[in-house]
Coordinates of N, CA, C and O in Angstrom, one line a residue:
X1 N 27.0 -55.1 27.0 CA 25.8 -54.5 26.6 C 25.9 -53.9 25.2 O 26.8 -53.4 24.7
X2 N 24.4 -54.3 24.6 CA 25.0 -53.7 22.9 C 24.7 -52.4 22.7 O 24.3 -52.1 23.8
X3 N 24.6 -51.4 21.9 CA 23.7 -49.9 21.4 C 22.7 -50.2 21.4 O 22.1 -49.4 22.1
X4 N 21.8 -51.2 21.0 CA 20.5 -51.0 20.7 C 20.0 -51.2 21.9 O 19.1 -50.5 22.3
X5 N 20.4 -52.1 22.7 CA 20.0 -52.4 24.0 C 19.8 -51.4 25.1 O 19.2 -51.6 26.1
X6 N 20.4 -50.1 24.7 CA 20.3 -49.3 26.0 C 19.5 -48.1 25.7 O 19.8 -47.2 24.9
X7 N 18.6 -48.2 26.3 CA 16.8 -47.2 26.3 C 17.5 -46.1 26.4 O 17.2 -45.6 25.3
X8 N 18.6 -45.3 27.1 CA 19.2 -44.2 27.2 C 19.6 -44.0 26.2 O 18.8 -43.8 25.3
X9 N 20.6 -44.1 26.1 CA 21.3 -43.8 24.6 C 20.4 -43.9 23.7 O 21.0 -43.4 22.8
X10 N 19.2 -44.1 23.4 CA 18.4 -44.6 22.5 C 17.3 -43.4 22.3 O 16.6 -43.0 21.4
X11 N 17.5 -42.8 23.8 CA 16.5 -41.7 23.8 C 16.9 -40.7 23.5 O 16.3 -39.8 22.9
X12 N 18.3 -40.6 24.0 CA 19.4 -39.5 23.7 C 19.4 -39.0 22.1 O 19.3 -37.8 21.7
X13 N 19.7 -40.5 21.2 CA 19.6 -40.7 19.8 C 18.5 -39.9 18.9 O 18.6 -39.2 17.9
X14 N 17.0 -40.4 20.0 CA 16.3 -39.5 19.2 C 15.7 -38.5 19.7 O 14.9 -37.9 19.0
X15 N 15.9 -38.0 20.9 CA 16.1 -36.5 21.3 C 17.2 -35.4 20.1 O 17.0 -34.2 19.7
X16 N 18.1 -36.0 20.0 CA 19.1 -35.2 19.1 C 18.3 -35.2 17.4 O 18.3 -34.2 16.7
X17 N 17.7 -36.2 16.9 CA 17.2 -36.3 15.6 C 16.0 -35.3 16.0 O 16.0 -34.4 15.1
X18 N 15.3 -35.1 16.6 CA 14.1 -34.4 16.5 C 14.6 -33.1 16.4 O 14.3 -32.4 15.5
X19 N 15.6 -32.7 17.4 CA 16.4 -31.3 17.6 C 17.2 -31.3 16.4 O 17.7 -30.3 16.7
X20 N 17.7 -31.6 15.4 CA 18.1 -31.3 14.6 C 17.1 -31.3 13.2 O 17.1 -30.3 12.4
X21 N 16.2 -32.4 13.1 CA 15.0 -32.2 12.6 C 14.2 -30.4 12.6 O 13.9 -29.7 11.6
X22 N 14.1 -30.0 13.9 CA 13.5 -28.8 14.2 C 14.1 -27.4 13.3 O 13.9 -26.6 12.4
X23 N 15.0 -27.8 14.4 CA 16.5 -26.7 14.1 C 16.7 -26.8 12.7 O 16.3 -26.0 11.9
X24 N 17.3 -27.9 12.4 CA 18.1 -28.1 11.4 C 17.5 -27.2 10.2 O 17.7 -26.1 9.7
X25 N 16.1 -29.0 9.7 CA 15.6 -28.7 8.6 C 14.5 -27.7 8.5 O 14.0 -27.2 7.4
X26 N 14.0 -27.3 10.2 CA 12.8 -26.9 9.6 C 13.0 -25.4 10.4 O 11.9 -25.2 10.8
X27 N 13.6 -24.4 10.8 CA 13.9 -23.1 10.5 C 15.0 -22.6 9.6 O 15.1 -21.5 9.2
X28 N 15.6 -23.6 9.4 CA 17.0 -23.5 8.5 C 16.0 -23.4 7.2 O 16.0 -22.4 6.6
X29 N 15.3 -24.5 6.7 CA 14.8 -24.7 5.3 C 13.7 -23.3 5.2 O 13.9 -22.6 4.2
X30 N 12.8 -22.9 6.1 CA 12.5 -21.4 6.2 C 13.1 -20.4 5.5 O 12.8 -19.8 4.4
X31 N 13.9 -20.2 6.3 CA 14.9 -19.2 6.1 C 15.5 -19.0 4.6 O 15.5 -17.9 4.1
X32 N 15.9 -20.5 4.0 CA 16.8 -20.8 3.1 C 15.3 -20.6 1.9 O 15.6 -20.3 0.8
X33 N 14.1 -20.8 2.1 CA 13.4 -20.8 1.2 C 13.0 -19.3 1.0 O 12.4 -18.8 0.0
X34 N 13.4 -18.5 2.3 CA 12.6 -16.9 2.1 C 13.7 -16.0 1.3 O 13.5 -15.0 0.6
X35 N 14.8 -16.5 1.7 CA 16.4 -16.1 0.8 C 16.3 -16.6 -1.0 O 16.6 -16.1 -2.1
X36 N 15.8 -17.4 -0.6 CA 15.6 -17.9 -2.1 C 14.9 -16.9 -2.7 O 15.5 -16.2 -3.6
X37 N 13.1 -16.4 -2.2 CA 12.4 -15.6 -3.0 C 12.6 -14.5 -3.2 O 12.1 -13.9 -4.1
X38 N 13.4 -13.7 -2.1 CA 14.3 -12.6 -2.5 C 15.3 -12.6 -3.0 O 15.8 -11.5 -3.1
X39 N 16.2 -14.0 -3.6 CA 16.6 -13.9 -5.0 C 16.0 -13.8 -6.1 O 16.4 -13.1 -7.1
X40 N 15.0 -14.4 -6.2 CA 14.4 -14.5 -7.8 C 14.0 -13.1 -8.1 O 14.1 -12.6 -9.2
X41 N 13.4 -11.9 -6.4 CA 13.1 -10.6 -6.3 C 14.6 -9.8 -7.1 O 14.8 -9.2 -8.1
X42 N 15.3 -10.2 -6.3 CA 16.8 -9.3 -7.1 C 17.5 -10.3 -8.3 O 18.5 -9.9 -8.9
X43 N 17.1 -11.4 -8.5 CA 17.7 -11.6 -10.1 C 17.0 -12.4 -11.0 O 17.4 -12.7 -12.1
X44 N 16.0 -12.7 -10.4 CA 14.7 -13.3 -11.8 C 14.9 -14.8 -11.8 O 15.6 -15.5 -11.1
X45 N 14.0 -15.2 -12.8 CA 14.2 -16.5 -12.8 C 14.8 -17.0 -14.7 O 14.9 -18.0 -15.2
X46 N 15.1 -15.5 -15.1 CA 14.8 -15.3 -16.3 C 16.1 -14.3 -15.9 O 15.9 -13.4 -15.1
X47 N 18.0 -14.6 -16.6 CA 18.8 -13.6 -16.7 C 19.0 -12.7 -17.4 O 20.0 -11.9 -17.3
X48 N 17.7 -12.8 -18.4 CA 17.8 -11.3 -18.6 C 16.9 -10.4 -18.1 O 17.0 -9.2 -18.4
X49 N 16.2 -10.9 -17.6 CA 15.6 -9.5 -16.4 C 15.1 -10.0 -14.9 O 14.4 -11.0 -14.4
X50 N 15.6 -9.3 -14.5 CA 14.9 -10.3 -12.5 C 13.5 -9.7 -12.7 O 12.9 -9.1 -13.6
X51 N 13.3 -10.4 -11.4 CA 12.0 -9.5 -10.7 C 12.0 -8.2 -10.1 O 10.9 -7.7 -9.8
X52 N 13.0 -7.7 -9.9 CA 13.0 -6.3 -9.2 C 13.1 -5.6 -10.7 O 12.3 -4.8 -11.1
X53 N 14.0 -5.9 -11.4 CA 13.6 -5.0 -12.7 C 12.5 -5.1 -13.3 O 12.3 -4.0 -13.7
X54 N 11.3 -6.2 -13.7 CA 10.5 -5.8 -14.2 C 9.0 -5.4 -13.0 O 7.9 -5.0 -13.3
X55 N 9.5 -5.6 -12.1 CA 8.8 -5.2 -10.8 C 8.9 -3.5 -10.8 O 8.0 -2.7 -10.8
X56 N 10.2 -3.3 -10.8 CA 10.5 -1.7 -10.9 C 9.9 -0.8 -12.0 O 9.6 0.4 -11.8
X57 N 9.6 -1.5 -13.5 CA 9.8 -1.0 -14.5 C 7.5 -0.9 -14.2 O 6.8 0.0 -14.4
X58 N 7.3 -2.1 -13.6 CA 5.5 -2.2 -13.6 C 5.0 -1.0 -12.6 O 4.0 -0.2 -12.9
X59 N 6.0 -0.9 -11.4 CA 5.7 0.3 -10.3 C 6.0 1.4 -11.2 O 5.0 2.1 -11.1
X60 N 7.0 1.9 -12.1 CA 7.3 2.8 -12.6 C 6.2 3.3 -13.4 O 5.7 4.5 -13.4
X61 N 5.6 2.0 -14.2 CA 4.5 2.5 -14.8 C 3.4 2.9 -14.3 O 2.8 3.8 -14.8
X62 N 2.8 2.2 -13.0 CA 2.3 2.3 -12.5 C 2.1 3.7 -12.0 O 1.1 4.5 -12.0
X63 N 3.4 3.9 -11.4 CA 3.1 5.5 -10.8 C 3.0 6.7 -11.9 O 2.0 7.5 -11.7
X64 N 3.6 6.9 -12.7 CA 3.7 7.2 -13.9 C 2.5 7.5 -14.7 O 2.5 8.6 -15.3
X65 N 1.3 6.4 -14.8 CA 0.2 6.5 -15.0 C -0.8 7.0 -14.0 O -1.8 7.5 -14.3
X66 N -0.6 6.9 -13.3 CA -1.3 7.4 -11.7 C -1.0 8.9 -11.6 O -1.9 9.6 -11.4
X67 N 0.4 9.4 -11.8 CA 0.7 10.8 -11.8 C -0.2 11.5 -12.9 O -1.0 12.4 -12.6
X68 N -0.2 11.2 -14.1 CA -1.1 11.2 -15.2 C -2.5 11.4 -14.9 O -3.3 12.2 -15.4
X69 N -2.7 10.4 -14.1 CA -4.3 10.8 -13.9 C -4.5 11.6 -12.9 O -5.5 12.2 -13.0
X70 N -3.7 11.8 -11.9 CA -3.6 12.9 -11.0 C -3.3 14.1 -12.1 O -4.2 14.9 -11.9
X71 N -2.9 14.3 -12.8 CA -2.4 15.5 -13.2 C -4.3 16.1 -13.9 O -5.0 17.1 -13.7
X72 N -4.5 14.6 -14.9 CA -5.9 15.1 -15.7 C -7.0 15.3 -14.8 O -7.9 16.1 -15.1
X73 N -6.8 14.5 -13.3 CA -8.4 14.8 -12.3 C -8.1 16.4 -11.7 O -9.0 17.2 -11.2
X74 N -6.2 16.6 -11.8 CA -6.3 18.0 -11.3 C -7.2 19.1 -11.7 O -7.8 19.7 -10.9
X75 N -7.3 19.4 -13.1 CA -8.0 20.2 -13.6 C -9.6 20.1 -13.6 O -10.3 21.1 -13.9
X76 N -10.3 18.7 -13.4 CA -11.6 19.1 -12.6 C -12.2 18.9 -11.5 O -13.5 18.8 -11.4
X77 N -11.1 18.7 -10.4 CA -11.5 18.2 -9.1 C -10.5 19.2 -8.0 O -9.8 18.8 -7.1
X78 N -10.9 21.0 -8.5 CA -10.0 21.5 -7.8 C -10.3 21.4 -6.0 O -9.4 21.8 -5.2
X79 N -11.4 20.9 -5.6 CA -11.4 21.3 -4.0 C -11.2 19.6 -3.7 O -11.8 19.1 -2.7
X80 N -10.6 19.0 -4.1 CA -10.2 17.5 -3.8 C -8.6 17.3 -3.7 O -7.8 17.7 -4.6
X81 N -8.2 16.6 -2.6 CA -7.1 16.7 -2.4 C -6.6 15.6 -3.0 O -5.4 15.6 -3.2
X82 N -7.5 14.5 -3.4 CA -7.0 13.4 -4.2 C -6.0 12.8 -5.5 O -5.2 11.9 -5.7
X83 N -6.5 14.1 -6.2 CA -5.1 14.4 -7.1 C -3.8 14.4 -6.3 O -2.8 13.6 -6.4
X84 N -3.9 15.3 -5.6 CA -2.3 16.0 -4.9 C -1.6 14.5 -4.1 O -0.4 14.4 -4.0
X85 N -2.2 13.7 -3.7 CA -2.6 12.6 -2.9 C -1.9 11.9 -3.4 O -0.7 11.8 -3.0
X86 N -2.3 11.1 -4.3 CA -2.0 10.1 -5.8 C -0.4 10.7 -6.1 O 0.6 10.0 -5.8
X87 N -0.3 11.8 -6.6 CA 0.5 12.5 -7.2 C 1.8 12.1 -5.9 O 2.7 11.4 -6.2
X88 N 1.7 12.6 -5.1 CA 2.5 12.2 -4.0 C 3.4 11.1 -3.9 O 4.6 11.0 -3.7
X89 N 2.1 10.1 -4.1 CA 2.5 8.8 -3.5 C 3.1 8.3 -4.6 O 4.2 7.8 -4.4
X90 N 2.6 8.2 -6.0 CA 3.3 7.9 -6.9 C 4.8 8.3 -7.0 O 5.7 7.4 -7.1
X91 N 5.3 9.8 -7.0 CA 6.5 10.1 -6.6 C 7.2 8.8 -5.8 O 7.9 7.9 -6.3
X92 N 6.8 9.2 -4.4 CA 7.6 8.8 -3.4 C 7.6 7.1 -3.5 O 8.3 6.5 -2.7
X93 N 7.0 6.5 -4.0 CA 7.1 4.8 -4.5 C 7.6 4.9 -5.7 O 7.5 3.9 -6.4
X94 N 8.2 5.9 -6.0 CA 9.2 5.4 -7.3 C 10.7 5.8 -6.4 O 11.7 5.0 -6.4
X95 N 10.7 6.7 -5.9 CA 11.7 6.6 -4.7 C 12.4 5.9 -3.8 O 13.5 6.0 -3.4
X96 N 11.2 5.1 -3.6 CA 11.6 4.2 -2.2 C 12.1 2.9 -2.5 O 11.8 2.3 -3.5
X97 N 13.1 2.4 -1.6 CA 14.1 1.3 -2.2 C 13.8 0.7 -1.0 O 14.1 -0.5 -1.1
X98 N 13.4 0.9 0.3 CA 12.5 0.2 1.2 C 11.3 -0.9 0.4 O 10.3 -0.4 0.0
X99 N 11.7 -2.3 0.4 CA 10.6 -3.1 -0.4 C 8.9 -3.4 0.8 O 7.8 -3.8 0.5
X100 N 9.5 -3.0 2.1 CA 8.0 -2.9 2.8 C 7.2 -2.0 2.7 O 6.0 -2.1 2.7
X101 N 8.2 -0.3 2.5 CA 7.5 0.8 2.6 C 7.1 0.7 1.5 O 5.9 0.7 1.4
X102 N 7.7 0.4 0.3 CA 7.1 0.4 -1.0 C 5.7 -0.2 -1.4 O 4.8 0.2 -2.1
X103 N 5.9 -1.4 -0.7 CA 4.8 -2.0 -0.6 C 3.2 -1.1 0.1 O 2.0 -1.2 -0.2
X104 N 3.9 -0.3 1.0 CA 2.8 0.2 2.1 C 2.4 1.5 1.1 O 1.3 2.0 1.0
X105 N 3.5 1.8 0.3 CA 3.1 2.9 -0.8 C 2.0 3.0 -1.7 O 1.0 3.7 -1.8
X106 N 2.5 2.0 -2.3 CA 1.8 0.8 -3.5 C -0.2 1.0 -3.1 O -1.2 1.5 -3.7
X107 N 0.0 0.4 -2.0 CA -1.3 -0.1 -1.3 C -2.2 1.2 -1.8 O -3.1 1.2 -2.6
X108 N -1.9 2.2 -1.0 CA -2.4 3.6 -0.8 C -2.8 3.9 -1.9 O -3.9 4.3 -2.4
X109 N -1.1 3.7 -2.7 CA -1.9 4.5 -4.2 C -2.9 3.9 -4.9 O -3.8 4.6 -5.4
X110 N -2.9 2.5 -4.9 CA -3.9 1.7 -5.7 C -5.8 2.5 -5.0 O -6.8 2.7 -5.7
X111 N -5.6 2.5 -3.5 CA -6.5 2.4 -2.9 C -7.1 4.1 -3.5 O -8.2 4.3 -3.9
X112 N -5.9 5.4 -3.5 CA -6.5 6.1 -4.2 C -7.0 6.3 -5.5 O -8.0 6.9 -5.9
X113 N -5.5 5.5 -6.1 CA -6.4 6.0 -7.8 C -8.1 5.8 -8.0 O -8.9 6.5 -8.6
X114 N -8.3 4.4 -7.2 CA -9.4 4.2 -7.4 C -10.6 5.1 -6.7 O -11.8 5.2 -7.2
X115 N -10.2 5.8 -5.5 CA -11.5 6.7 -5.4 C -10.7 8.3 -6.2 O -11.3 9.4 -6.2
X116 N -10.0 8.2 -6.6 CA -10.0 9.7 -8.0 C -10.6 9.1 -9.4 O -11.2 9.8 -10.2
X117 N -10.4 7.6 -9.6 CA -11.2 7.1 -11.1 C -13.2 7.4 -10.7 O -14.0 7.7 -11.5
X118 N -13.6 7.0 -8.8 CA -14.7 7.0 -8.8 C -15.0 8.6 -9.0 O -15.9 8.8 -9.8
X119 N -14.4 9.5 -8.5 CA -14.6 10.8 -8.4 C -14.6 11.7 -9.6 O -15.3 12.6 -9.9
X120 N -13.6 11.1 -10.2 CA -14.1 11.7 -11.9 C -14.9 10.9 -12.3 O -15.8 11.7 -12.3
X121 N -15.4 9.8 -12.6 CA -16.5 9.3 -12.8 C -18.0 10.3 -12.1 O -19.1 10.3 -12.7
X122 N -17.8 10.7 -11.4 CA -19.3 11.7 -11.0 C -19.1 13.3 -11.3 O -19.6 14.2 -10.6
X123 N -18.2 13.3 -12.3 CA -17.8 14.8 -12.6 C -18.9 14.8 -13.6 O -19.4 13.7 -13.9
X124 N -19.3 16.0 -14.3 CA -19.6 16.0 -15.7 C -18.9 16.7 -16.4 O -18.8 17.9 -16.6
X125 N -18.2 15.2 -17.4 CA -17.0 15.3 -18.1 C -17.5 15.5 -19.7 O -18.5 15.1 -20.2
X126 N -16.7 16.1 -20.2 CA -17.2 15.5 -21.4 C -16.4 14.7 -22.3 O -15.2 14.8 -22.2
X127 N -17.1 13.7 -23.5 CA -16.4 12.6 -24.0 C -14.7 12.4 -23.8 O -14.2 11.4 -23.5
X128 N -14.2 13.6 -24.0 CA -12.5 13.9 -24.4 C -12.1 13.7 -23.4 O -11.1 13.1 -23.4
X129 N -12.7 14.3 -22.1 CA -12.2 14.6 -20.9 C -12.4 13.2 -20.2 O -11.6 12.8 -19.3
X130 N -13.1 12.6 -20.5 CA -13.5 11.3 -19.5 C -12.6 10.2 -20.5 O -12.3 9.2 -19.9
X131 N -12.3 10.3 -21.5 CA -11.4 9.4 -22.5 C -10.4 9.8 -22.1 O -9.8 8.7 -21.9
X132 N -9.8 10.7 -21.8 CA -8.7 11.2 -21.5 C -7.9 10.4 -20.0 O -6.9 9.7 -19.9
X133 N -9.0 10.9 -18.8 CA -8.7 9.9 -17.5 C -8.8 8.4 -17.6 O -8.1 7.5 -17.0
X134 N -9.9 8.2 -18.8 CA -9.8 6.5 -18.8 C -8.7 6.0 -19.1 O -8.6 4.9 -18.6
X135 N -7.7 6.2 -19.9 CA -6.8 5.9 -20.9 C -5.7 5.4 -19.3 O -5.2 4.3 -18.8
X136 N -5.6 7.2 -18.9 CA -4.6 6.8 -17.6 C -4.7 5.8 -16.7 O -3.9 5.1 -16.1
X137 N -6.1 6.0 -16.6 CA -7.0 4.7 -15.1 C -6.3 3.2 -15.9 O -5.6 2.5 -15.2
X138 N -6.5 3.0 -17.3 CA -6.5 1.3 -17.8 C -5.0 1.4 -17.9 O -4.7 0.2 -17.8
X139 N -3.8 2.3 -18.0 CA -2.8 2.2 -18.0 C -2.2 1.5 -16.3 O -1.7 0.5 -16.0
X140 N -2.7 2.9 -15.4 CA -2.6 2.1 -14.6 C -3.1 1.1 -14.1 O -2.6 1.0 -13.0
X141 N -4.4 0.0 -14.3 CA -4.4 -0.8 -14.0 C -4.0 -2.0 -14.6 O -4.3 -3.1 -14.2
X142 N -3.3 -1.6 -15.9 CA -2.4 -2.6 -16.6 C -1.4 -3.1 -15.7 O -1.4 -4.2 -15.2
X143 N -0.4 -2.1 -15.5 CA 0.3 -2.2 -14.7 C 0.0 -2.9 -13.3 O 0.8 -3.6 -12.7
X144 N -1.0 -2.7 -12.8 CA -1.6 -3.2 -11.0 C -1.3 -4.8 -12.0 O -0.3 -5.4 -11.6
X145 N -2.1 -5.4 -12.9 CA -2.4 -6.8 -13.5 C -1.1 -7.1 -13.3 O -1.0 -7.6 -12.2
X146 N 0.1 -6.8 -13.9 CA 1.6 -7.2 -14.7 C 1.8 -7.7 -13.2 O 1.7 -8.9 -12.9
X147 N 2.2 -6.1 -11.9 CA 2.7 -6.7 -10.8 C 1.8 -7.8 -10.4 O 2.4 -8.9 -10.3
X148 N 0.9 -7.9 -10.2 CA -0.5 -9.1 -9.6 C 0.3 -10.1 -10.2 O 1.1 -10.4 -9.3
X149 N 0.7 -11.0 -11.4 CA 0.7 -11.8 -12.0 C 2.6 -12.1 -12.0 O 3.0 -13.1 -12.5
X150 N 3.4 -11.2 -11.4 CA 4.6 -11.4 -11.4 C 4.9 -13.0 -11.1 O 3.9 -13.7 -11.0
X151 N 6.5 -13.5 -11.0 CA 6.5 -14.3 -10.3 C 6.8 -14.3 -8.9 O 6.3 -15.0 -8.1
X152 N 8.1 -13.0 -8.8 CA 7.8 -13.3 -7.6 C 6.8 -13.1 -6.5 O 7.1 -13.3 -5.4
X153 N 5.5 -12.6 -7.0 CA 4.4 -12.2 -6.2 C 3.9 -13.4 -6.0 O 3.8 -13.5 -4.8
X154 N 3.5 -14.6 -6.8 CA 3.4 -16.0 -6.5 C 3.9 -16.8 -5.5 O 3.3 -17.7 -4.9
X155 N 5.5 -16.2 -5.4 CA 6.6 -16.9 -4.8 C 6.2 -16.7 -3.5 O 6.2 -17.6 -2.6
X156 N 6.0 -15.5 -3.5 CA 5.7 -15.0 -1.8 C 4.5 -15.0 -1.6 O 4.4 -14.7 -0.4
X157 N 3.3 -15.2 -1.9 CA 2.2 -15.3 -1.2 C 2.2 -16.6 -1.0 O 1.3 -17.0 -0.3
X158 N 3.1 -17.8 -1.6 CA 2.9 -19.3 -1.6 C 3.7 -19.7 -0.2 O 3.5 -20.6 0.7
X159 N 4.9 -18.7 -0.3 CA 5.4 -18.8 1.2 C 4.8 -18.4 2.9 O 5.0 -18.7 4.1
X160 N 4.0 -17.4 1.9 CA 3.2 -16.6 3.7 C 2.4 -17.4 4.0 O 2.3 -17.9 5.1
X161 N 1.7 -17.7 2.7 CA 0.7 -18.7 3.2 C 1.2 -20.0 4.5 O 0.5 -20.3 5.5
X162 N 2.6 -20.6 4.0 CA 2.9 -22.0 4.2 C 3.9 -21.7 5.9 O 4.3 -22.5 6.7
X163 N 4.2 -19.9 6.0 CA 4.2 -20.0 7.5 C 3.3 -19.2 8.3 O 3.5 -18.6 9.4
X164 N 2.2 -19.2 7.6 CA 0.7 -18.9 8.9 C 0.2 -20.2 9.0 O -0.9 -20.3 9.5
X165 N 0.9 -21.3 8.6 CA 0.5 -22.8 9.3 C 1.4 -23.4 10.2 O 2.7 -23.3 10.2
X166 N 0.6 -24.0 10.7 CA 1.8 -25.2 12.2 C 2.2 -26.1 11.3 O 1.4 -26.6 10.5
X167 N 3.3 -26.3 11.4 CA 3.9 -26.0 12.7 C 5.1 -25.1 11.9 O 6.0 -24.9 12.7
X168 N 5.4 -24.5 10.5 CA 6.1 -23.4 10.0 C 5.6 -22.4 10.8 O 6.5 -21.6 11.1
X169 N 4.7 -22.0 11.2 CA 4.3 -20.6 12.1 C 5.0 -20.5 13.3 O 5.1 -19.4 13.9
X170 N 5.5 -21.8 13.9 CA 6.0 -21.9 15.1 C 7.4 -21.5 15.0 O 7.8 -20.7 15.7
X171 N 8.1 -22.1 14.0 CA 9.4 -22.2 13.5 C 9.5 -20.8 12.7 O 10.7 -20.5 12.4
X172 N 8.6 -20.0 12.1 CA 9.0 -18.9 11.9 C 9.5 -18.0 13.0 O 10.6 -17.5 13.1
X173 N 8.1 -17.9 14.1 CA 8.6 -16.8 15.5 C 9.7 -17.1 16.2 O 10.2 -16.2 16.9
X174 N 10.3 -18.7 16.3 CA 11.4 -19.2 17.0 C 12.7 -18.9 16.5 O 13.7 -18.7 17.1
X175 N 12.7 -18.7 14.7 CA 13.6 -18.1 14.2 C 13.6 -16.5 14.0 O 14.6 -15.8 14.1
X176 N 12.2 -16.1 13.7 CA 12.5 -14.6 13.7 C 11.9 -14.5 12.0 O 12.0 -13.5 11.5
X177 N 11.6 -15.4 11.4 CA 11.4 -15.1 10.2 C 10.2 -14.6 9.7 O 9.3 -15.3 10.1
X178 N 9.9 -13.8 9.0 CA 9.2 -12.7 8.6 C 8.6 -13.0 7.5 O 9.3 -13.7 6.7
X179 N 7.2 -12.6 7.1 CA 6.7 -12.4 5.6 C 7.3 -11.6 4.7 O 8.0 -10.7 4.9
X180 N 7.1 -12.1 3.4 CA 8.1 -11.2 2.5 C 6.7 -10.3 1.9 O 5.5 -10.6 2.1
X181 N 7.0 -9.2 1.1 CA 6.3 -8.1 0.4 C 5.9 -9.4 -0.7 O 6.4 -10.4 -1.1
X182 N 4.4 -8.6 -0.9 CA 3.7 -9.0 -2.0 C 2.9 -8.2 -2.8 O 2.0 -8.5 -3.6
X183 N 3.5 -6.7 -2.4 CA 2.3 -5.7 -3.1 C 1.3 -5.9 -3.4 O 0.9 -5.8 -4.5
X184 N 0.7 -6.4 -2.4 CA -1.1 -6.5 -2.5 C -1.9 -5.5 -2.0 O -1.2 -4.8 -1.2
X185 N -2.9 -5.2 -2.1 CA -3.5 -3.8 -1.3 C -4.1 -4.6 0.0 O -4.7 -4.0 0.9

């Protein structure tokens, strides 16, 4: 009797190609592609600066400018906690070496600066004083642009995207594999 002749063996043959097909290439390549974008995160695509350094240096600014405008809305928004808020969070996301909490940091602050930029916006400021918060507001939203436009922020929303589809969405939960951070709000 020859190999090709026997339906068993034959089924056996591709029972094992699909199971390694599965396994193999398609939680293994997962994995190996989410390892990948948390390299380019910790060493760039560019050796002289990764993504976490100029990621670090955009949040730095970021917060940095956000502290700034917390500091300028302190002096005309004393019964608002918004300042103290901002101020906060900027701190503690220049702190955090947690890249999810950071992320969860990130979110908040963006979501406050913008109602302390609405809130001095309904103060009555005068020219200096409202030039003064604007300067910090476009600072920090220079910085929101830079992170927005990183690479690895590309890297990873190109991946979430590609396991909230079938059949990678299947092979993500079978492996255990997870979305990566994208500092988005």
């Amino acid at each position: 009797m020859r190999f090709c002749e026997n339906r068993l063996i034959a089924k056996i043959v591709l029972v094992v190609c699909v199971l390694i097909s599965i396994f193999g290439f398609g939680g293994g390549g997962l994995r190996s592609e989410r390892a990948e974008i948390l390299l380019v995160f910790e060493e760039g695509t560019d050796t002289s600066l990764s993504s976490r350094h100029s990621m670090d240096a955009y949040l730095d600014q970021a917060s940095e400018s956000a502290a700034l405008l917390a500091q300028e809305a302190g002096i005309y928004l004393d019964e608002s906690d918004i300042p103290a808020r901002v101020s906060e969070e900027a701190q503690s996301m220049k702190s955090e070496e947690d890249l999810s909490e950071r992320s969860r940091i990130y979110s908040a602050l963006k979501e406050d600066v913008e109602l302390l930029h609405t809130a001095l916006r309904a103060e009555n400021l005068t020219d200096e004083q409202l030039t003064n918060a604007q300067i910090a507001y476009y600072d920090f939203k220079g910085a929101v642009n830079k992170i927005d436009n990183d690479a690895y922020s590309s890297l990873a929303e190109a991946f979430n995207r590609k396991i909230s589809r079938f059949p990678a969405n299947f092979l993500a939960k079978l492996f255990g594999i997870t979305k990566v951070e994208t500092f988005e709000a």
